[in-house]
């Protein structure tokens, strides 16, 4: 199956710092002229590599792309379909009261390429926020496993 059943190893401090730096750098590249809400995201893949993305909005508003989706695309392009950890940097927790967490659509996208116990860390440009598992953000999720069929 897509995701190994073994529990994820905890992140090392170096991995956490690298994820944070990559997401913060990505946030600075965000194209968010409409919402003015810049987001950067980073993912750690199963080969220990880090991929980042930023939100890219569009004059046709629904066509905008979230930072997490962009980071996952970069990971797939680099040859991995297994995310091990995610970090999201937004203005939440600072200029807004709530920490920036992945939107509903991105939670499902993360579920496709990450296991339910994958950590999702929130942050802004000065602080770390709460850390969740993907299962906390998307309980009872529908994932790739549901489409595995046994032959008659
Ligand atoms: N956004 C993200 O890129 N990721 C999130 O986790 C939350 C929201 C973007 C979408 C849109 O460009 C802007 O933030 C405001 O919703």
Short mmCIF file of C-alpha atoms and ligand atoms in Angstrom, two decimals:
data_model
loop_
_atom_site.label_atom_id
_atom_site.label_comp_id
_atom_site.label_asym_id
_atom_site.label_seq_id
_atom_site.Cartn_x
_atom_site.Cartn_y
_atom_site.Cartn_z
CA UNK A 1 0.00 0.00 0.00
CA UNK A 2 1.03 3.57 -0.35
CA UNK A 3 1.86 4.22 3.28
CA UNK A 4 3.84 1.91 5.56
CA UNK A 5 1.97 0.88 8.73
CA UNK A 6 4.97 1.57 10.96
CA UNK A 7 4.66 4.70 13.13
CA UNK A 8 6.57 7.73 11.92
CA UNK A 9 9.88 8.51 13.56
CA UNK A 10 9.96 11.79 15.49
CA UNK A 11 11.52 14.67 13.61
CA UNK A 12 15.07 15.61 14.50
CA UNK A 13 15.75 19.21 15.51
CA UNK A 14 17.67 19.64 12.26
CA UNK A 15 14.71 18.43 10.19
CA UNK A 16 12.35 20.72 12.08
CA UNK A 17 14.63 23.70 11.57
CA UNK A 18 15.06 22.90 7.88
CA UNK A 19 11.29 22.59 7.43
CA UNK A 20 10.76 25.91 9.19
CA UNK A 21 13.40 27.73 7.14
CA UNK A 22 12.05 26.33 3.87
CA UNK A 23 8.45 27.27 4.64
CA UNK A 24 9.39 30.76 5.82
CA UNK A 25 11.43 31.35 2.67
CA UNK A 26 8.52 30.10 0.58
CA UNK A 27 6.07 32.41 2.36
CA UNK A 28 8.17 35.38 1.25
CA UNK A 29 7.60 34.30 -2.38
CA UNK A 30 3.81 34.00 -2.07
CA UNK A 31 1.69 35.67 -4.73
CA UNK A 32 -1.35 36.77 -2.75
CA UNK A 33 -2.44 40.16 -4.14
CA UNK A 34 -6.13 39.51 -3.40
CA UNK A 35 -6.20 38.10 0.11
CA UNK A 36 -2.86 39.61 1.20
CA UNK A 37 -2.54 36.38 3.16
CA UNK A 38 0.84 34.88 2.33
CA UNK A 39 1.44 31.22 3.12
CA UNK A 40 4.50 29.01 2.81
CA UNK A 41 4.53 25.24 3.29
CA UNK A 42 7.23 22.61 3.41
CA UNK A 43 7.13 18.83 3.35
CA UNK A 44 9.72 16.28 4.41
CA UNK A 45 9.71 13.26 2.11
CA UNK A 46 10.64 9.62 2.69
CA UNK A 47 14.14 10.25 1.38
CA UNK A 48 14.79 13.00 3.92
CA UNK A 49 14.42 15.76 1.37
CA UNK A 50 12.45 18.96 1.89
CA UNK A 51 10.16 20.55 -0.69
CA UNK A 52 8.44 23.90 -0.39
CA UNK A 53 5.60 25.83 -1.94
CA UNK A 54 3.73 29.12 -1.61
CA UNK A 55 0.19 30.17 -2.38
CA UNK A 56 -0.38 31.57 -5.88
CA UNK A 57 -3.68 33.41 -6.25
CA UNK A 58 -5.62 34.19 -9.38
CA UNK A 59 -7.95 36.94 -10.58
CA UNK A 60 -10.44 34.13 -11.07
CA UNK A 61 -10.43 33.53 -7.32
CA UNK A 62 -11.20 29.78 -7.16
CA UNK A 63 -8.21 29.06 -9.39
CA UNK A 64 -5.71 30.00 -6.70
CA UNK A 65 -3.31 27.34 -5.45
CA UNK A 66 -2.53 26.79 -1.77
CA UNK A 67 1.00 26.57 -0.43
CA UNK A 68 0.56 22.96 0.72
CA UNK A 69 -0.62 21.85 -2.72
CA UNK A 70 2.39 23.55 -4.30
CA UNK A 71 4.78 21.87 -1.86
CA UNK A 72 3.25 18.46 -2.56
CA UNK A 73 3.58 19.06 -6.30
CA UNK A 74 7.26 19.87 -5.84
CA UNK A 75 7.70 16.64 -3.87
CA UNK A 76 6.05 14.54 -6.57
CA UNK A 77 8.07 16.26 -9.26
CA UNK A 78 11.24 15.39 -7.31
CA UNK A 79 10.24 11.73 -7.35
CA UNK A 80 8.54 11.03 -4.03
CA UNK A 81 4.91 10.29 -3.25
CA UNK A 82 5.47 9.81 0.49
CA UNK A 83 5.28 12.84 2.78
CA UNK A 84 6.57 12.32 6.33
CA UNK A 85 5.98 15.74 7.88
CA UNK A 86 4.45 19.08 6.96
CA UNK A 87 5.01 22.60 8.23
CA UNK A 88 2.79 25.57 7.36
CA UNK A 89 3.79 29.20 7.85
CA UNK A 90 1.12 31.90 7.62
CA UNK A 91 0.07 35.09 9.33
CA UNK A 92 -2.07 33.15 11.76
CA UNK A 93 -1.14 33.32 15.41
CA UNK A 94 0.14 36.82 14.82
CA UNK A 95 -1.90 39.34 12.85
CA UNK A 96 -4.84 36.95 13.08
CA UNK A 97 -5.83 35.12 16.21
CA UNK A 98 -6.00 31.60 14.79
CA UNK A 99 -2.94 29.74 13.62
CA UNK A 100 -2.75 29.00 9.91
CA UNK A 101 -3.83 25.42 9.42
CA UNK A 102 -4.30 23.62 6.08
CA UNK A 103 -7.64 24.23 4.41
CA UNK A 104 -10.04 21.32 3.98
CA UNK A 105 -9.01 20.63 0.40
CA UNK A 106 -5.34 20.58 1.34
CA UNK A 107 -6.02 18.19 4.22
CA UNK A 108 -7.37 15.73 1.68
CA UNK A 109 -4.40 16.34 -0.63
CA UNK A 110 -2.04 15.67 2.28
CA UNK A 111 -3.96 12.47 3.04
CA UNK A 112 -3.24 11.19 -0.43
CA UNK A 113 0.52 11.39 0.06
CA UNK A 114 0.85 11.17 3.85
CA UNK A 115 -0.22 8.78 6.59
CA UNK A 116 -2.81 9.72 9.25
CA UNK A 117 -0.08 9.97 11.91
CA UNK A 118 1.94 12.46 9.86
CA UNK A 119 2.77 15.58 11.90
CA UNK A 120 1.48 18.94 10.67
CA UNK A 121 3.25 21.82 12.39
CA UNK A 122 1.87 25.37 12.35
CA UNK A 123 4.13 28.42 12.52
CA UNK A 124 4.42 32.07 11.63
CA UNK A 125 7.45 34.20 10.90
CA UNK A 126 8.43 34.43 14.55
CA UNK A 127 7.00 31.46 16.42
CA UNK A 128 6.08 27.82 16.27
CA UNK A 129 2.39 27.13 16.82
CA UNK A 130 0.49 23.96 17.56
CA UNK A 131 1.39 20.61 16.05
CA UNK A 132 -1.30 18.17 14.94
CA UNK A 133 -1.42 14.80 13.30
CA UNK A 134 -3.15 14.66 9.96
CA UNK A 135 -5.77 12.39 11.56
CA UNK A 136 -6.62 15.15 14.04
CA UNK A 137 -7.15 17.59 11.17
CA UNK A 138 -8.99 15.08 9.00
CA UNK A 139 -10.62 12.39 11.17
CA UNK A 140 -12.12 9.24 9.66
CA UNK A 141 -10.54 10.22 6.38
CA UNK A 142 -11.12 8.65 3.01
CA UNK A 143 -7.79 7.68 1.47
CA UNK A 144 -6.05 5.52 -1.12
CA UNK A 145 -6.59 2.39 1.01
CA UNK A 146 -10.33 2.61 0.40
CA UNK A 147 -9.83 1.95 -3.27
CA UNK A 148 -7.92 -1.29 -2.82
CA UNK A 149 -10.12 -4.06 -4.13
CA UNK A 150 -9.82 -7.75 -3.42
CA UNK A 151 -10.29 -9.95 -6.44
CA UNK A 152 -13.28 -12.31 -6.33
N1 LIG B 1 -3.96 29.34 2.01
C1 LIG B 1 -2.92 28.48 1.86
O1 LIG B 1 -2.14 28.57 0.90
N2 LIG B 1 -2.76 27.50 2.78
C2 LIG B 1 -3.47 27.40 3.95
O2 LIG B 1 -3.15 26.58 4.76
C3 LIG B 1 -4.61 28.30 4.18
C4 LIG B 1 -4.93 29.24 3.08
C5 LIG B 1 -4.09 30.44 1.06
C6 LIG B 1 -5.21 30.37 0.09
C7 LIG B 1 -5.37 31.82 -0.28
O3 LIG B 1 -4.42 32.17 -1.27
C8 LIG B 1 -5.01 32.55 0.99
O4 LIG B 1 -4.26 31.65 1.77
C9 LIG B 1 -6.21 33.05 1.78
O5 LIG B 1 -7.12 32.05 1.97
#
